[in-house]
Amino acid sequence: MKSLVHPGLSVRILAAGSPIDEHEDPDSAECTSSHEDPHASEYQTLCTKSRHIEAITNQEFGIECSLGPPISLNMDPKVKFYIYIDGVLATEHTFARPEVKKNGFKGEHVVTGVQEGKGRNCTERKFKFSEIKMGCQSQKQEREIEKIGTIDVYVYGENFGRQGGQTPGNANGFLQPNMMSIPEKALKGADAKSHGTILEKARKVRRSSVWRTEKKTEDYPLAMFRYTYRSMEALRQLGVIYHEVPLNPSASRTSSPGMLAPEEADAALLERLRRLEKEAKYVKSQLSSSLSANKDKGSKRIKQEDIRSEDGPRKRAKRANPAKSIDLIGDDDERMFREDSGSGPEVTKVACSQTGRNEAAQPFGQATRKMASKVAEIKDENQVPFADIMGRLLS
């Protein structure tokens, strides 16, 4: 069914400055106006927006009324919001067309309580949710409790009117803290009550603007907003909320001793993966640096991988050509050099591995340069002819 709520009109219930979550009314299709005129009844049903909200004990709240395009582009001289809480007229707020136009065709006002008095004597008593208890009441009070737990806002287009007048609202009609008891049957059943609205202590405030205006038509409002506020448990009984998601899922789960909760296990696994990733990056950088250094030195290495059988023990590949060590200096020459030089430096034997498996062995190019340097030392210290040395090396 198409809604006739005019676009641009909005009402929200606020708590601590933020909108309270709204829930669809499962019986909204059955909500019909009780107006005696069938045409007016049908219209009011179509222009009504019904929602459920959660009430938290001792929580202050406010009602935000907003007006904007497209309705504000061609609005009546005045648009007035009538706010009823628990069936009691709490206050009114009027948007004047010149002011809305000056503000970019937008208007917004938050009602936080009931105002009383004028000028410097104006006071406000803020709205607050309060839990109701079971008690015995008269038949008159039983009829009045039907409206407890509701917030109704009616929006009308009105004439120019005049500014000023009595401050709207009635603080005496609200529940008192010592009168928050209702019959037992009102706390049970399909429409179980859980909360009502009480007023805080009065404090001085600046009075909001007041206009004396008249409705263009009583039976055809621009919109009607209806909120039903209940506790979370009562909302579940009404079928508005089917289940509540816990704020801390891990707290509601039980685990065996010595076992991590799923969230803790996931966190531990994630931390382990991060460490492995860091180690992999480090190993990769070390291998890259090593390969780059070997390339610059002109060394050639052959990487041999281990051979593993699926079921057998670990095996290593056999070398096709075993490593051979070449003694560049004979035993006789070494003994001669030691005798001639006395306590001079020990002659070094250089072995070049053909496989390059031993990573501690020096590359061939470096070993060759060291050999040439050692030959020069031998030549200088022992005065051995260079031709004789080369002949020995090549023999």
Tab-separated table of N, CA and C in Angstrom, residues 181-261:
chain	number	residue	atom	x	y	z
A	181	SER	N	3.360	2.330	38.613
A	181	SER	CA	2.817	0.982	38.771
A	181	SER	C	1.514	0.877	37.994
A	182	ILE	N	1.342	-0.242	37.313
A	182	ILE	CA	0.154	-0.468	36.495
A	182	ILE	C	-0.351	-1.879	36.757
A	183	PRO	N	-1.586	-2.209	36.352
A	183	PRO	CA	-2.118	-3.554	36.593
A	183	PRO	C	-1.252	-4.640	35.969
A	184	GLU	N	-1.297	-5.823	36.568
A	184	GLU	CA	-0.477	-6.945	36.115
A	184	GLU	C	-0.770	-7.325	34.680
A	185	LYS	N	-2.026	-7.266	34.274
A	185	LYS	CA	-2.382	-7.677	32.917
A	185	LYS	C	-1.763	-6.776	31.859
A	186	ALA	N	-1.403	-5.521	32.243
A	186	ALA	CA	-0.767	-4.619	31.284
A	186	ALA	C	0.696	-4.964	31.073
A	187	LEU	N	1.280	-5.744	31.999
A	187	LEU	CA	2.678	-6.145	31.874
A	187	LEU	C	2.838	-7.451	31.116
A	188	LYS	N	1.728	-8.080	30.760
A	188	LYS	CA	1.778	-9.363	30.066
A	188	LYS	C	0.915	-9.303	28.821
A	189	GLY	N	1.005	-10.325	28.032
A	189	GLY	CA	0.177	-10.401	26.837
A	189	GLY	C	0.875	-9.873	25.607
A	190	ALA	N	0.081	-9.729	24.534
A	190	ALA	CA	0.638	-9.341	23.235
A	190	ALA	C	1.160	-7.916	23.237
A	191	ASP	N	0.572	-7.038	24.070
A	191	ASP	CA	0.998	-5.636	24.102
A	191	ASP	C	1.541	-5.300	25.485
A	192	ALA	N	2.523	-6.090	25.929
A	192	ALA	CA	3.075	-5.915	27.270
A	192	ALA	C	3.776	-4.571	27.393
A	193	LYS	N	3.444	-3.836	28.447
A	193	LYS	CA	4.090	-2.553	28.726
A	193	LYS	C	5.358	-2.799	29.539
A	194	SER	N	6.353	-1.975	29.345
A	194	SER	CA	7.582	-2.117	30.128
A	194	SER	C	8.089	-0.778	30.642
A	195	HIS	N	7.847	0.310	29.891
A	195	HIS	CA	8.382	1.619	30.261
A	195	HIS	C	7.342	2.715	30.045
A	196	GLY	N	7.516	3.769	30.799
A	196	GLY	CA	6.771	4.999	30.603
A	196	GLY	C	7.752	6.162	30.617
A	197	THR	N	7.237	7.384	30.481
A	197	THR	CA	8.090	8.576	30.459
A	197	THR	C	7.816	9.431	31.690
A	198	ILE	N	8.896	9.796	32.368
A	198	ILE	CA	8.809	10.740	33.475
A	198	ILE	C	9.627	11.971	33.116
A	199	LEU	N	9.477	13.031	33.911
A	199	LEU	CA	10.172	14.289	33.646
A	199	LEU	C	11.235	14.543	34.707
A	200	GLU	N	12.367	15.068	34.245
A	200	GLU	CA	13.447	15.423	35.161
A	200	GLU	C	13.083	16.699	35.924
A	201	LYS	N	13.966	17.113	36.815
A	201	LYS	CA	13.762	18.358	37.550
A	201	LYS	C	13.844	19.551	36.601
A	202	ALA	N	13.111	20.596	36.939
A	202	ALA	CA	13.049	21.783	36.081
A	202	ALA	C	14.364	22.560	36.121
A	203	ARG	N	14.732	23.092	34.967
A	203	ARG	CA	15.903	23.973	34.866
A	203	ARG	C	15.557	25.106	33.913
A	204	LYS	N	16.156	26.267	34.132
A	204	LYS	CA	15.835	27.436	33.325
A	204	LYS	C	16.426	27.311	31.925
A	205	VAL	N	15.624	27.682	30.937
A	205	VAL	CA	16.056	27.649	29.536
A	205	VAL	C	15.439	28.845	28.817
A	206	ARG	N	15.891	29.045	27.590
A	206	ARG	CA	15.288	30.067	26.736
A	206	ARG	C	14.097	29.452	26.008
A	207	ARG	N	12.967	30.106	26.068
A	207	ARG	CA	11.756	29.536	25.489
A	207	ARG	C	11.839	29.477	23.966
A	208	SER	N	11.356	28.378	23.406
A	208	SER	CA	11.293	28.243	21.950
A	208	SER	C	10.214	29.166	21.397
A	209	SER	N	10.276	29.415	20.090
A	209	SER	CA	9.285	30.300	19.464
A	209	SER	C	7.890	29.687	19.552
A	210	VAL	N	6.908	30.535	19.816
A	210	VAL	CA	5.521	30.094	19.966
A	210	VAL	C	4.651	30.883	18.994
A	211	TRP	N	3.762	30.147	18.285
A	211	TRP	CA	2.846	30.781	17.328
A	211	TRP	C	1.419	30.366	17.635
A	212	ARG	N	0.499	31.349	17.488
A	212	ARG	CA	-0.932	31.050	17.580
A	212	ARG	C	-1.470	30.925	16.160
A	213	THR	N	-1.696	29.700	15.732
A	213	THR	CA	-2.148	29.437	14.357
A	213	THR	C	-3.343	28.492	14.376
A	214	GLU	N	-3.930	28.313	13.205
A	214	GLU	CA	-5.059	27.400	13.054
A	214	GLU	C	-4.770	26.392	11.945
A	215	LYS	N	-5.206	25.160	12.152
A	215	LYS	CA	-5.006	24.103	11.166
A	215	LYS	C	-5.878	24.360	9.945
A	216	LYS	N	-5.315	24.022	8.774
A	216	LYS	CA	-6.096	24.160	7.549
A	216	LYS	C	-7.235	23.145	7.535
A	217	THR	N	-6.953	21.960	8.045
A	217	THR	CA	-7.982	20.928	8.160
A	217	THR	C	-7.594	19.989	9.286
A	218	GLU	N	-8.525	19.648	10.114
A	218	GLU	CA	-8.260	18.796	11.278
A	218	GLU	C	-8.145	17.331	10.889
A	219	ASP	N	-8.886	16.909	9.906
A	219	ASP	CA	-8.978	15.487	9.582
A	219	ASP	C	-7.903	14.997	8.608
A	220	TYR	N	-7.185	15.929	7.990
A	220	TYR	CA	-6.211	15.526	6.966
A	220	TYR	C	-4.830	16.122	7.276
A	221	PRO	N	-4.102	15.515	8.197
A	221	PRO	CA	-2.756	16.003	8.518
A	221	PRO	C	-1.784	15.708	7.383
A	222	LEU	N	-0.643	16.392	7.407
A	222	LEU	CA	0.400	16.110	6.410
A	222	LEU	C	1.051	14.752	6.674
A	223	ALA	N	1.206	14.400	7.927
A	223	ALA	CA	1.815	13.111	8.284
A	223	ALA	C	1.535	12.815	9.749
A	224	MET	N	1.606	11.522	10.086
A	224	MET	CA	1.453	11.070	11.472
A	224	MET	C	2.551	10.044	11.752
A	225	PHE	N	3.340	10.294	12.792
A	225	PHE	CA	4.432	9.394	13.177
A	225	PHE	C	4.084	8.776	14.529
A	226	ARG	N	4.113	7.465	14.587
A	226	ARG	CA	3.748	6.754	15.817
A	226	ARG	C	4.887	5.821	16.221
A	227	TYR	N	5.406	6.036	17.435
A	227	TYR	CA	6.490	5.206	17.970
A	227	TYR	C	5.999	4.479	19.218
A	228	THR	N	6.307	3.200	19.281
A	228	THR	CA	6.040	2.399	20.472
A	228	THR	C	7.374	2.035	21.097
A	229	TYR	N	7.573	2.419	22.345
A	229	TYR	CA	8.857	2.115	22.993
A	229	TYR	C	8.647	1.062	24.073
A	230	ARG	N	9.546	0.069	24.041
A	230	ARG	CA	9.490	-1.059	24.967
A	230	ARG	C	10.923	-1.495	25.308
A	231	SER	N	11.025	-2.351	26.311
A	231	SER	CA	12.315	-2.963	26.619
A	231	SER	C	12.658	-3.985	25.539
A	232	MET	N	13.915	-4.421	25.512
A	232	MET	CA	14.329	-5.407	24.515
A	232	MET	C	13.539	-6.700	24.659
A	233	GLU	N	13.295	-7.124	25.902
A	233	GLU	CA	12.537	-8.349	26.131
A	233	GLU	C	11.105	-8.207	25.636
A	234	ALA	N	10.501	-7.047	25.879
A	234	ALA	CA	9.128	-6.824	25.419
A	234	ALA	C	9.052	-6.778	23.899
A	235	LEU	N	10.068	-6.213	23.251
A	235	LEU	CA	10.093	-6.183	21.783
A	235	LEU	C	10.172	-7.593	21.215
A	236	ARG	N	10.882	-8.479	21.902
A	236	ARG	CA	10.936	-9.872	21.443
A	236	ARG	C	9.576	-10.550	21.611
A	237	GLN	N	8.889	-10.228	22.690
A	237	GLN	CA	7.558	-10.803	22.894
A	237	GLN	C	6.573	-10.326	21.831
A	238	LEU	N	6.761	-9.105	21.363
A	238	LEU	CA	5.888	-8.565	20.316
A	238	LEU	C	6.237	-9.106	18.936
A	239	GLY	N	7.362	-9.813	18.831
A	239	GLY	CA	7.787	-10.327	17.534
A	239	GLY	C	8.491	-9.299	16.680
A	240	VAL	N	8.875	-8.166	17.296
A	240	VAL	CA	9.590	-7.124	16.546
A	240	VAL	C	11.044	-7.525	16.340
A	241	ILE	N	11.649	-8.095	17.387
A	241	ILE	CA	13.029	-8.577	17.324
A	241	ILE	C	12.990	-10.064	17.639
A	242	TYR	N	13.498	-10.875	16.727
A	242	TYR	CA	13.420	-12.324	16.891
A	242	TYR	C	14.569	-12.878	17.716
A	243	HIS	N	15.724	-12.297	17.599
A	243	HIS	CA	16.868	-12.732	18.388
A	243	HIS	C	17.810	-11.556	18.543
A	244	GLU	N	18.584	-11.607	19.602
A	244	GLU	CA	19.532	-10.541	19.908
A	244	GLU	C	20.942	-11.058	19.688
A	245	VAL	N	21.736	-10.373	18.876
A	245	VAL	CA	23.120	-10.761	18.639
A	245	VAL	C	23.958	-10.287	19.810
A	246	PRO	N	24.680	-11.157	20.512
A	246	PRO	CA	25.472	-10.721	21.662
A	246	PRO	C	26.585	-9.787	21.237
A	247	LEU	N	26.882	-8.813	22.126
A	247	LEU	CA	27.942	-7.856	21.821
A	247	LEU	C	29.295	-8.538	21.790
A	248	ASN	N	29.497	-9.578	22.631
A	248	ASN	CA	30.758	-10.297	22.678
A	248	ASN	C	30.473	-11.773	22.467
A	249	PRO	N	30.471	-12.246	21.194
A	249	PRO	CA	30.113	-13.643	20.930
A	249	PRO	C	30.976	-14.638	21.678
A	250	SER	N	32.280	-14.341	21.858
A	250	SER	CA	33.173	-15.293	22.511
A	250	SER	C	32.806	-15.491	23.971
A	251	ALA	N	32.181	-14.459	24.580
A	251	ALA	CA	31.826	-14.567	25.991
A	251	ALA	C	30.697	-15.561	26.208
A	252	SER	N	29.856	-15.757	25.177
A	252	SER	CA	28.714	-16.659	25.310
A	252	SER	C	29.049	-18.090	24.933
A	253	ARG	N	30.250	-18.321	24.477
A	253	ARG	CA	30.642	-19.669	24.081
A	253	ARG	C	31.442	-20.312	25.201
A	254	THR	N	31.285	-21.615	25.363
A	254	THR	CA	32.060	-22.354	26.345
A	254	THR	C	33.051	-23.220	25.612
A	255	SER	N	34.233	-23.308	26.151
A	255	SER	CA	35.283	-24.110	25.527
A	255	SER	C	35.890	-25.022	26.570
A	256	SER	N	36.486	-26.120	26.121
A	256	SER	CA	37.112	-27.068	27.017
A	256	SER	C	38.381	-26.469	27.586
A	257	PRO	N	38.798	-26.910	28.799
A	257	PRO	CA	40.034	-26.386	29.375
A	257	PRO	C	41.213	-26.684	28.476
A	258	GLY	N	42.096	-25.720	28.342
A	258	GLY	CA	43.282	-25.896	27.514
A	258	GLY	C	43.063	-25.627	26.049
A	259	MET	N	41.825	-25.333	25.670
A	259	MET	CA	41.525	-25.062	24.266
A	259	MET	C	41.219	-23.589	24.087
A	260	LEU	N	41.688	-23.040	22.982
A	260	LEU	CA	41.432	-21.637	22.684
A	260	LEU	C	40.048	-21.479	22.075
A	261	ALA	N	39.443	-20.341	22.359
A	261	ALA	CA	38.180	-20.006	21.700
A	261	ALA	C	38.445	-19.779	20.222
